[in-house]
């Protein structure tokens, strides 16, 4: 009887982990779509701004500010992916700890 309970517990844990994986993959795909849209909009906006530049000083200042903004955007996107990964790790760890409890 104990073996069947352990099997059931293990099966439920595997099922839960698979659902967690699917959820994490779905979140990751949605985040990738959002990141792609943000980057496309960023570059479109920067291209429009660049068309109005007339002096080398404006180009230099624009390039510096544009690079800073791009790096901040990429950092925020990286932070979002890190949050998804951390959430998944915590949930998986909790699920695996149920097996030993």
PDB file of N, CA and C in Angstrom:
ATOM      1  N   UNK A   1       0.821  -1.197   0.000  1.00  0.00           N
ATOM      2  CA  UNK A   1       0.000   0.000   0.000  1.00  0.00           C
ATOM      3  C   UNK A   1       0.859   1.253   0.000  1.00  0.00           C
ATOM      4  N   UNK A   2       1.938   1.243   0.771  1.00  0.00           N
ATOM      5  CA  UNK A   2       2.831   2.397   0.847  1.00  0.00           C
ATOM      6  C   UNK A   2       3.471   2.680  -0.509  1.00  0.00           C
ATOM      7  N   UNK A   3       3.804   1.611  -1.250  1.00  0.00           N
ATOM      8  CA  UNK A   3       4.416   1.790  -2.568  1.00  0.00           C
ATOM      9  C   UNK A   3       3.458   2.487  -3.524  1.00  0.00           C
ATOM     10  N   UNK A   4       2.172   2.138  -3.469  1.00  0.00           N
ATOM     11  CA  UNK A   4       1.205   2.782  -4.365  1.00  0.00           C
ATOM     12  C   UNK A   4       1.005   4.245  -3.995  1.00  0.00           C
ATOM     13  N   UNK A   5       1.079   4.576  -2.706  1.00  0.00           N
ATOM     14  CA  UNK A   5       0.972   5.977  -2.290  1.00  0.00           C
ATOM     15  C   UNK A   5       2.176   6.777  -2.771  1.00  0.00           C
ATOM     16  N   UNK A   6       3.367   6.187  -2.664  1.00  0.00           N
ATOM     17  CA  UNK A   6       4.572   6.861  -3.133  1.00  0.00           C
ATOM     18  C   UNK A   6       4.535   7.063  -4.641  1.00  0.00           C
ATOM     19  N   UNK A   7       4.034   6.049  -5.356  1.00  0.00           N
ATOM     20  CA  UNK A   7       3.917   6.172  -6.801  1.00  0.00           C
ATOM     21  C   UNK A   7       2.947   7.293  -7.155  1.00  0.00           C
ATOM     22  N   UNK A   8       1.819   7.333  -6.466  1.00  0.00           N
ATOM     23  CA  UNK A   8       0.826   8.371  -6.731  1.00  0.00           C
ATOM     24  C   UNK A   8       1.416   9.751  -6.442  1.00  0.00           C
ATOM     25  N   UNK A   9       2.128   9.870  -5.344  1.00  0.00           N
ATOM     26  CA  UNK A   9       2.746  11.143  -4.964  1.00  0.00           C
ATOM     27  C   UNK A   9       3.779  11.562  -6.015  1.00  0.00           C
ATOM     28  N   UNK A  10       4.584  10.594  -6.465  1.00  0.00           N
ATOM     29  CA  UNK A  10       5.595  10.885  -7.485  1.00  0.00           C
ATOM     30  C   UNK A  10       4.943  11.287  -8.802  1.00  0.00           C
ATOM     31  N   UNK A  11       3.900  10.569  -9.185  1.00  0.00           N
ATOM     32  CA  UNK A  11       3.199  10.882 -10.426  1.00  0.00           C
ATOM     33  C   UNK A  11       2.593  12.284 -10.369  1.00  0.00           C
ATOM     34  N   UNK A  12       1.984  12.619  -9.250  1.00  0.00           N
ATOM     35  CA  UNK A  12       1.396  13.954  -9.092  1.00  0.00           C
ATOM     36  C   UNK A  12       2.470  15.043  -9.142  1.00  0.00           C
ATOM     37  N   UNK A  13       3.621  14.753  -8.568  1.00  0.00           N
ATOM     38  CA  UNK A  13       4.719  15.727  -8.595  1.00  0.00           C
ATOM     39  C   UNK A  13       5.221  15.931 -10.022  1.00  0.00           C
ATOM     40  N   UNK A  14       5.379  14.839 -10.758  1.00  0.00           N
ATOM     41  CA  UNK A  14       5.824  14.939 -12.153  1.00  0.00           C
ATOM     42  C   UNK A  14       4.800  15.713 -12.975  1.00  0.00           C
ATOM     43  N   UNK A  15       3.540  15.413 -12.771  1.00  0.00           N
ATOM     44  CA  UNK A  15       2.476  16.120 -13.485  1.00  0.00           C
ATOM     45  C   UNK A  15       2.511  17.615 -13.156  1.00  0.00           C
ATOM     46  N   UNK A  16       2.680  17.924 -11.904  1.00  0.00           N
ATOM     47  CA  UNK A  16       2.748  19.319 -11.479  1.00  0.00           C
ATOM     48  C   UNK A  16       3.963  20.023 -12.083  1.00  0.00           C
ATOM     49  N   UNK A  17       5.106  19.341 -12.097  1.00  0.00           N
ATOM     50  CA  UNK A  17       6.315  19.925 -12.685  1.00  0.00           C
ATOM     51  C   UNK A  17       6.157  20.152 -14.189  1.00  0.00           C
ATOM     52  N   UNK A  18       5.494  19.233 -14.870  1.00  0.00           N
ATOM     53  CA  UNK A  18       5.256  19.409 -16.307  1.00  0.00           C
ATOM     54  C   UNK A  18       4.346  20.609 -16.556  1.00  0.00           C
ATOM     55  N   UNK A  19       3.329  20.765 -15.722  1.00  0.00           N
ATOM     56  CA  UNK A  19       2.454  21.932 -15.844  1.00  0.00           C
ATOM     57  C   UNK A  19       3.227  23.218 -15.570  1.00  0.00           C
ATOM     58  N   UNK A  20       4.111  23.164 -14.594  1.00  0.00           N
ATOM     59  CA  UNK A  20       4.960  24.313 -14.283  1.00  0.00           C
ATOM     60  C   UNK A  20       5.849  24.655 -15.478  1.00  0.00           C
ATOM     61  N   UNK A  21       6.424  23.633 -16.104  1.00  0.00           N
ATOM     62  CA  UNK A  21       7.262  23.860 -17.284  1.00  0.00           C
ATOM     63  C   UNK A  21       6.461  24.506 -18.412  1.00  0.00           C
ATOM     64  N   UNK A  22       5.259  23.986 -18.658  1.00  0.00           N
ATOM     65  CA  UNK A  22       4.418  24.573 -19.707  1.00  0.00           C
ATOM     66  C   UNK A  22       4.102  26.028 -19.406  1.00  0.00           C
ATOM     67  N   UNK A  23       3.758  26.312 -18.173  1.00  0.00           N
ATOM     68  CA  UNK A  23       3.458  27.687 -17.788  1.00  0.00           C
ATOM     69  C   UNK A  23       4.661  28.596 -17.957  1.00  0.00           C
ATOM     70  N   UNK A  24       5.825  28.096 -17.582  1.00  0.00           N
ATOM     71  CA  UNK A  24       7.048  28.892 -17.707  1.00  0.00           C
ATOM     72  C   UNK A  24       7.391  29.131 -19.172  1.00  0.00           C
ATOM     73  N   UNK A  25       7.240  28.120 -19.993  1.00  0.00           N
ATOM     74  CA  UNK A  25       7.495  28.283 -21.430  1.00  0.00           C
ATOM     75  C   UNK A  25       6.532  29.306 -22.018  1.00  0.00           C
ATOM     76  N   UNK A  26       5.255  29.222 -21.645  1.00  0.00           N
ATOM     77  CA  UNK A  26       4.275  30.190 -22.146  1.00  0.00           C
ATOM     78  C   UNK A  26       4.626  31.612 -21.716  1.00  0.00           C
ATOM     79  N   UNK A  27       5.021  31.779 -20.453  1.00  0.00           N
ATOM     80  CA  UNK A  27       5.425  33.106 -19.976  1.00  0.00           C
ATOM     81  C   UNK A  27       6.644  33.604 -20.738  1.00  0.00           C
ATOM     82  N   UNK A  28       7.575  32.710 -20.990  1.00  0.00           N
ATOM     83  CA  UNK A  28       8.797  33.076 -21.704  1.00  0.00           C
ATOM     84  C   UNK A  28       8.481  33.508 -23.137  1.00  0.00           C
ATOM     85  N   UNK A  29       7.592  32.792 -23.792  1.00  0.00           N
ATOM     86  CA  UNK A  29       7.209  33.147 -25.164  1.00  0.00           C
ATOM     87  C   UNK A  29       6.524  34.507 -25.188  1.00  0.00           C
ATOM     88  N   UNK A  30       5.616  34.736 -24.259  1.00  0.00           N
ATOM     89  CA  UNK A  30       4.938  36.033 -24.194  1.00  0.00           C
ATOM     90  C   UNK A  30       5.931  37.158 -23.909  1.00  0.00           C
ATOM     91  N   UNK A  31       6.881  36.888 -23.051  1.00  0.00           N
ATOM     92  CA  UNK A  31       7.899  37.882 -22.725  1.00  0.00           C
ATOM     93  C   UNK A  31       8.791  38.161 -23.934  1.00  0.00           C
ATOM     94  N   UNK A  32       9.092  37.123 -24.706  1.00  0.00           N
ATOM     95  CA  UNK A  32       9.878  37.312 -25.929  1.00  0.00           C
ATOM     96  C   UNK A  32       9.124  38.172 -26.935  1.00  0.00           C
ATOM     97  N   UNK A  33       7.822  37.922 -27.069  1.00  0.00           N
ATOM     98  CA  UNK A  33       7.003  38.742 -27.975  1.00  0.00           C
ATOM     99  C   UNK A  33       7.005  40.199 -27.521  1.00  0.00           C
ATOM    100  N   UNK A  34       6.807  40.403 -26.225  1.00  0.00           N
ATOM    101  CA  UNK A  34       6.793  41.757 -25.679  1.00  0.00           C
ATOM    102  C   UNK A  34       8.139  42.439 -25.900  1.00  0.00           C
ATOM    103  N   UNK A  35       9.218  41.713 -25.648  1.00  0.00           N
ATOM    104  CA  UNK A  35      10.559  42.272 -25.834  1.00  0.00           C
ATOM    105  C   UNK A  35      10.803  42.640 -27.292  1.00  0.00           C
ATOM    106  N   UNK A  36      10.362  41.785 -28.193  1.00  0.00           N
ATOM    107  CA  UNK A  36      10.515  42.072 -29.625  1.00  0.00           C
ATOM    108  C   UNK A  36       9.769  43.334 -30.010  1.00  0.00           C
ATOM    109  N   UNK A  37       8.548  43.468 -29.525  1.00  0.00           N
ATOM    110  CA  UNK A  37       7.757  44.668 -29.813  1.00  0.00           C
ATOM    111  C   UNK A  37       8.421  45.917 -29.245  1.00  0.00           C
ATOM    112  N   UNK A  38       8.917  45.809 -28.012  1.00  0.00           N
ATOM    113  CA  UNK A  38       9.586  46.955 -27.390  1.00  0.00           C
ATOM    114  C   UNK A  38      10.818  47.371 -28.183  1.00  0.00           C
ATOM    115  N   UNK A  39      11.605  46.388 -28.614  1.00  0.00           N
ATOM    116  CA  UNK A  39      12.806  46.709 -29.387  1.00  0.00           C
ATOM    117  C   UNK A  39      12.453  47.316 -30.740  1.00  0.00           C
ATOM    118  N   UNK A  40      11.453  46.756 -31.403  1.00  0.00           N
ATOM    119  CA  UNK A  40      11.034  47.300 -32.700  1.00  0.00           C
ATOM    120  C   UNK A  40      10.559  48.740 -32.548  1.00  0.00           C
ATOM    121  N   UNK A  41       9.754  48.992 -31.531  1.00  0.00           N
ATOM    122  CA  UNK A  41       9.271  50.356 -31.289  1.00  0.00           C
ATOM    123  C   UNK A  41      10.414  51.295 -30.925  1.00  0.00           C
ATOM    124  N   UNK A  42      11.361  50.801 -30.146  1.00  0.00           N
ATOM    125  CA  UNK A  42      12.516  51.618 -29.770  1.00  0.00           C
ATOM    126  C   UNK A  42      13.288  52.035 -31.016  1.00  0.00           C
ATOM    127  N   UNK A  43      13.628  51.071 -31.861  1.00  0.00           N
ATOM    128  CA  UNK A  43      14.430  51.391 -33.044  1.00  0.00           C
ATOM    129  C   UNK A  43      13.660  52.251 -34.037  1.00  0.00           C
ATOM    130  N   UNK A  44      12.364  52.030 -34.134  1.00  0.00           N
ATOM    131  CA  UNK A  44      11.548  52.878 -35.011  1.00  0.00           C
ATOM    132  C   UNK A  44      11.583  54.318 -34.509  1.00  0.00           C
ATOM    133  N   UNK A  45      11.395  54.498 -33.225  1.00  0.00           N
ATOM    134  CA  UNK A  45      11.426  55.838 -32.641  1.00  0.00           C
ATOM    135  C   UNK A  45      12.785  56.499 -32.787  1.00  0.00           C
ATOM    136  N   UNK A  46      13.837  55.727 -32.570  1.00  0.00           N
ATOM    137  CA  UNK A  46      15.190  56.275 -32.698  1.00  0.00           C
ATOM    138  C   UNK A  46      15.498  56.642 -34.146  1.00  0.00           C
ATOM    139  N   UNK A  47      15.013  55.853 -35.086  1.00  0.00           N
ATOM    140  CA  UNK A  47      15.230  56.169 -36.505  1.00  0.00           C
ATOM    141  C   UNK A  47      14.536  57.474 -36.874  1.00  0.00           C
ATOM    142  N   UNK A  48      13.330  57.676 -36.337  1.00  0.00           N
ATOM    143  CA  UNK A  48      12.610  58.929 -36.602  1.00  0.00           C
ATOM    144  C   UNK A  48      13.358  60.119 -36.013  1.00  0.00           C
ATOM    145  N   UNK A  49      13.891  59.952 -34.805  1.00  0.00           N
ATOM    146  CA  UNK A  49      14.664  61.030 -34.181  1.00  0.00           C
ATOM    147  C   UNK A  49      15.934  61.322 -34.983  1.00  0.00           C
ATOM    148  N   UNK A  50      16.598  60.279 -35.450  1.00  0.00           N
ATOM    149  CA  UNK A  50      17.871  60.436 -36.157  1.00  0.00           C
ATOM    150  C   UNK A  50      17.709  61.215 -37.460  1.00  0.00           C
ATOM    151  N   UNK A  51      16.550  61.126 -38.077  1.00  0.00           N
ATOM    152  CA  UNK A  51      16.319  61.839 -39.339  1.00  0.00           C
ATOM    153  C   UNK A  51      16.333  63.350 -39.155  1.00  0.00           C
ATOM    154  N   UNK A  52      16.127  63.815 -37.939  1.00  0.00           N
ATOM    155  CA  UNK A  52      16.047  65.252 -37.671  1.00  0.00           C
ATOM    156  C   UNK A  52      17.390  65.850 -37.249  1.00  0.00           C
ATOM    157  N   UNK A  53      18.405  65.026 -37.139  1.00  0.00           N
ATOM    158  CA  UNK A  53      19.713  65.508 -36.692  1.00  0.00           C
ATOM    159  C   UNK A  53      20.418  66.240 -37.835  1.00  0.00           C
ATOM    160  N   UNK A  54      21.069  67.346 -37.491  1.00  0.00           N
ATOM    161  CA  UNK A  54      21.694  68.147 -38.553  1.00  0.00           C
ATOM    162  C   UNK A  54      23.177  68.419 -38.330  1.00  0.00           C
ATOM    163  N   UNK A  55      23.647  68.329 -37.108  1.00  0.00           N
ATOM    164  CA  UNK A  55      25.054  68.644 -36.848  1.00  0.00           C
ATOM    165  C   UNK A  55      25.768  67.437 -36.249  1.00  0.00           C
ATOM    166  N   UNK A  56      27.089  67.411 -36.398  1.00  0.00           N
ATOM    167  CA  UNK A  56      27.847  66.308 -35.787  1.00  0.00           C
ATOM    168  C   UNK A  56      27.657  66.235 -34.268  1.00  0.00           C
ATOM    169  N   UNK A  57      27.524  67.386 -33.621  1.00  0.00           N
ATOM    170  CA  UNK A  57      27.300  67.383 -32.170  1.00  0.00           C
ATOM    171  C   UNK A  57      25.961  66.742 -31.819  1.00  0.00           C
ATOM    172  N   UNK A  58      24.941  67.034 -32.618  1.00  0.00           N
ATOM    173  CA  UNK A  58      23.629  66.416 -32.391  1.00  0.00           C
ATOM    174  C   UNK A  58      23.710  64.905 -32.578  1.00  0.00           C
ATOM    175  N   UNK A  59      24.445  64.487 -33.602  1.00  0.00           N
ATOM    176  CA  UNK A  59      24.599  63.051 -33.863  1.00  0.00           C
ATOM    177  C   UNK A  59      25.308  62.370 -32.693  1.00  0.00           C
ATOM    178  N   UNK A  60      26.359  63.001 -32.207  1.00  0.00           N
ATOM    179  CA  UNK A  60      27.117  62.438 -31.087  1.00  0.00           C
ATOM    180  C   UNK A  60      26.238  62.336 -29.837  1.00  0.00           C
ATOM    181  N   UNK A  61      25.547  63.413 -29.511  1.00  0.00           N
ATOM    182  CA  UNK A  61      24.678  63.412 -28.329  1.00  0.00           C
ATOM    183  C   UNK A  61      23.558  62.385 -28.485  1.00  0.00           C
ATOM    184  N   UNK A  62      22.981  62.329 -29.680  1.00  0.00           N
ATOM    185  CA  UNK A  62      21.921  61.364 -29.951  1.00  0.00           C
ATOM    186  C   UNK A  62      22.435  59.937 -29.771  1.00  0.00           C
ATOM    187  N   UNK A  63      23.600  59.669 -30.315  1.00  0.00           N
ATOM    188  CA  UNK A  63      24.171  58.328 -30.236  1.00  0.00           C
ATOM    189  C   UNK A  63      24.388  57.913 -28.788  1.00  0.00           C
ATOM    190  N   UNK A  64      24.903  58.814 -27.985  1.00  0.00           N
ATOM    191  CA  UNK A  64      25.146  58.507 -26.569  1.00  0.00           C
ATOM    192  C   UNK A  64      23.831  58.246 -25.843  1.00  0.00           C
ATOM    193  N   UNK A  65      22.863  59.121 -26.019  1.00  0.00           N
ATOM    194  CA  UNK A  65      21.566  58.963 -25.336  1.00  0.00           C
ATOM    195  C   UNK A  65      20.816  57.733 -25.831  1.00  0.00           C
ATOM    196  N   UNK A  66      20.888  57.492 -27.121  1.00  0.00           N
ATOM    197  CA  UNK A  66      20.222  56.324 -27.693  1.00  0.00           C
ATOM    198  C   UNK A  66      20.831  55.033 -27.150  1.00  0.00           C
ATOM    199  N   UNK A  67      22.152  55.006 -27.050  1.00  0.00           N
ATOM    200  CA  UNK A  67      22.828  53.821 -26.509  1.00  0.00           C
ATOM    201  C   UNK A  67      22.450  53.595 -25.054  1.00  0.00           C
ATOM    202  N   UNK A  68      22.411  54.661 -24.279  1.00  0.00           N
ATOM    203  CA  UNK A  68      22.009  54.536 -22.872  1.00  0.00           C
ATOM    204  C   UNK A  68      20.590  53.977 -22.768  1.00  0.00           C
ATOM    205  N   UNK A  69      19.691  54.531 -23.568  1.00  0.00           N
ATOM    206  CA  UNK A  69      18.295  54.085 -23.532  1.00  0.00           C
ATOM    207  C   UNK A  69      18.179  52.622 -23.951  1.00  0.00           C
ATOM    208  N   UNK A  70      18.938  52.229 -24.971  1.00  0.00           N
ATOM    209  CA  UNK A  70      18.905  50.838 -25.421  1.00  0.00           C
ATOM    210  C   UNK A  70      19.404  49.902 -24.324  1.00  0.00           C
ATOM    211  N   UNK A  71      20.501  50.262 -23.685  1.00  0.00           N
ATOM    212  CA  UNK A  71      21.034  49.410 -22.623  1.00  0.00           C
ATOM    213  C   UNK A  71      20.065  49.317 -21.447  1.00  0.00           C
ATOM    214  N   UNK A  72      19.383  50.383 -21.126  1.00  0.00           N
ATOM    215  CA  UNK A  72      18.383  50.347 -20.048  1.00  0.00           C
ATOM    216  C   UNK A  72      17.210  49.446 -20.429  1.00  0.00           C
ATOM    217  N   UNK A  73      16.786  49.539 -21.693  1.00  0.00           N
ATOM    218  CA  UNK A  73      15.703  48.680 -22.171  1.00  0.00           C
ATOM    219  C   UNK A  73      16.123  47.217 -22.082  1.00  0.00           C
ATOM    220  N   UNK A  74      17.321  46.915 -22.555  1.00  0.00           N
ATOM    221  CA  UNK A  74      17.807  45.536 -22.508  1.00  0.00           C
ATOM    222  C   UNK A  74      17.955  45.041 -21.071  1.00  0.00           C
ATOM    223  N   UNK A  75      18.392  45.912 -20.188  1.00  0.00           N
ATOM    224  CA  UNK A  75      18.516  45.544 -18.774  1.00  0.00           C
ATOM    225  C   UNK A  75      17.149  45.208 -18.185  1.00  0.00           C
ATOM    226  N   UNK A  76      16.155  46.034 -18.480  1.00  0.00           N
ATOM    227  CA  UNK A  76      14.817  45.772 -17.937  1.00  0.00           C
ATOM    228  C   UNK A  76      14.243  44.479 -18.506  1.00  0.00           C
ATOM    229  N   UNK A  77      14.525  44.205 -19.777  1.00  0.00           N
ATOM    230  CA  UNK A  77      14.063  42.953 -20.362  1.00  0.00           C
ATOM    231  C   UNK A  77      14.767  41.763 -19.714  1.00  0.00           C
ATOM    232  N   UNK A  78      16.052  41.898 -19.472  1.00  0.00           N
ATOM    233  CA  UNK A  78      16.792  40.831 -18.791  1.00  0.00           C
ATOM    234  C   UNK A  78      16.264  40.591 -17.389  1.00  0.00           C
ATOM    235  N   UNK A  79      15.938  41.680 -16.693  1.00  0.00           N
ATOM    236  CA  UNK A  79      15.370  41.553 -15.346  1.00  0.00           C
ATOM    237  C   UNK A  79      14.039  40.805 -15.384  1.00  0.00           C
ATOM    238  N   UNK A  80      13.240  41.069 -16.413  1.00  0.00           N
ATOM    239  CA  UNK A  80      11.948  40.392 -16.538  1.00  0.00           C
ATOM    240  C   UNK A  80      12.142  38.893 -16.765  1.00  0.00           C
ATOM    241  N   UNK A  81      13.099  38.523 -17.616  1.00  0.00           N
ATOM    242  CA  UNK A  81      13.376  37.102 -17.841  1.00  0.00           C
ATOM    243  C   UNK A  81      13.933  36.447 -16.579  1.00  0.00           C
ATOM    244  N   UNK A  82      14.760  37.166 -15.848  1.00  0.00           N
ATOM    245  CA  UNK A  82      15.299  36.644 -14.590  1.00  0.00           C
ATOM    246  C   UNK A  82      14.176  36.390 -13.593  1.00  0.00           C
ATOM    247  N   UNK A  83      13.203  37.282 -13.553  1.00  0.00           N
ATOM    248  CA  UNK A  83      12.068  37.112 -12.639  1.00  0.00           C
ATOM    249  C   UNK A  83      11.270  35.858 -12.985  1.00  0.00           C
ATOM    250  N   UNK A  84      11.050  35.610 -14.272  1.00  0.00           N
ATOM    251  CA  UNK A  84      10.328  34.403 -14.689  1.00  0.00           C
ATOM    252  C   UNK A  84      11.117  33.157 -14.283  1.00  0.00           C
ATOM    253  N   UNK A  85      12.419  33.179 -14.516  1.00  0.00           N
ATOM    254  CA  UNK A  85      13.260  32.029 -14.163  1.00  0.00           C
ATOM    255  C   UNK A  85      13.282  31.803 -12.654  1.00  0.00           C
ATOM    256  N   UNK A  86      13.370  32.870 -11.893  1.00  0.00           N
ATOM    257  CA  UNK A  86      13.392  32.751 -10.431  1.00  0.00           C
ATOM    258  C   UNK A  86      12.071  32.195  -9.920  1.00  0.00           C
ATOM    259  N   UNK A  87      10.984  32.696 -10.460  1.00  0.00           N
ATOM    260  CA  UNK A  87       9.655  32.203 -10.070  1.00  0.00           C
ATOM    261  C   UNK A  87       9.532  30.711 -10.366  1.00  0.00           C
ATOM    262  N   UNK A  88      10.000  30.290 -11.536  1.00  0.00           N
ATOM    263  CA  UNK A  88       9.923  28.876 -11.910  1.00  0.00           C
ATOM    264  C   UNK A  88      10.807  28.024 -11.004  1.00  0.00           C
ATOM    265  N   UNK A  89      11.995  28.513 -10.693  1.00  0.00           N
ATOM    266  CA  UNK A  89      12.904  27.766  -9.818  1.00  0.00           C
ATOM    267  C   UNK A  89      12.296  27.573  -8.433  1.00  0.00           C
ATOM    268  N   UNK A  90      11.728  28.629  -7.891  1.00  0.00           N
ATOM    269  CA  UNK A  90      11.122  28.547  -6.557  1.00  0.00           C
ATOM    270  C   UNK A  90       9.958  27.559  -6.566  1.00  0.00           C
ATOM    271  N   UNK A  91       9.113  27.651  -7.577  1.00  0.00           N
ATOM    272  CA  UNK A  91       7.959  26.749  -7.658  1.00  0.00           C
ATOM    273  C   UNK A  91       8.406  25.298  -7.828  1.00  0.00           C
ATOM    274  N   UNK A  92       9.418  25.063  -8.654  1.00  0.00           N
ATOM    275  CA  UNK A  92       9.912  23.697  -8.856  1.00  0.00           C
ATOM    276  C   UNK A  92      10.545  23.155  -7.579  1.00  0.00           C
ATOM    277  N   UNK A  93      11.287  23.986  -6.885  1.00  0.00           N
ATOM    278  CA  UNK A  93      11.909  23.564  -5.627  1.00  0.00           C
ATOM    279  C   UNK A  93      10.846  23.197  -4.602  1.00  0.00           C
ATOM    280  N   UNK A  94       9.802  23.994  -4.524  1.00  0.00           N
ATOM    281  CA  UNK A  94       8.707  23.688  -3.597  1.00  0.00           C
ATOM    282  C   UNK A  94       8.047  22.363  -3.959  1.00  0.00           C
ATOM    283  N   UNK A  95       7.841  22.155  -5.253  1.00  0.00           N
ATOM    284  CA  UNK A  95       7.196  20.920  -5.694  1.00  0.00           C
ATOM    285  C   UNK A  95       8.082  19.710  -5.392  1.00  0.00           C
ATOM    286  N   UNK A  96       9.365  19.837  -5.643  1.00  0.00           N
ATOM    287  CA  UNK A  96      10.281  18.724  -5.368  1.00  0.00           C
ATOM    288  C   UNK A  96      10.410  18.451  -3.872  1.00  0.00           C
ATOM    289  N   UNK A  97      10.307  19.487  -3.068  1.00  0.00           N
ATOM    290  CA  UNK A  97      10.397  19.277  -1.617  1.00  0.00           C
ATOM    291  C   UNK A  97       9.199  18.493  -1.097  1.00  0.00           C
ATOM    292  N   UNK A  98       8.090  18.539  -1.802  1.00  0.00           N
ATOM    293  CA  UNK A  98       6.915  17.757  -1.401  1.00  0.00           C
ATOM    294  C   UNK A  98       7.181  16.260  -1.522  1.00  0.00           C
ATOM    295  N   UNK A  99       8.079  15.886  -2.431  1.00  0.00           N
ATOM    296  CA  UNK A  99       8.392  14.467  -2.608  1.00  0.00           C
ATOM    297  C   UNK A  99       9.100  13.888  -1.394  1.00  0.00           C
ATOM    298  N   UNK A 100       9.896  14.703  -0.745  1.00  0.00           N
ATOM    299  CA  UNK A 100      10.657  14.207   0.402  1.00  0.00           C
ATOM    300  C   UNK A 100       9.910  14.388   1.715  1.00  0.00           C
ATOM    301  N   UNK A 101       8.793  15.098   1.661  1.00  0.00           N
ATOM    302  CA  UNK A 101       8.031  15.354   2.898  1.00  0.00           C
ATOM    303  C   UNK A 101       7.139  14.188   3.248  1.00  0.00           C
TER     304      UNK A 101
END
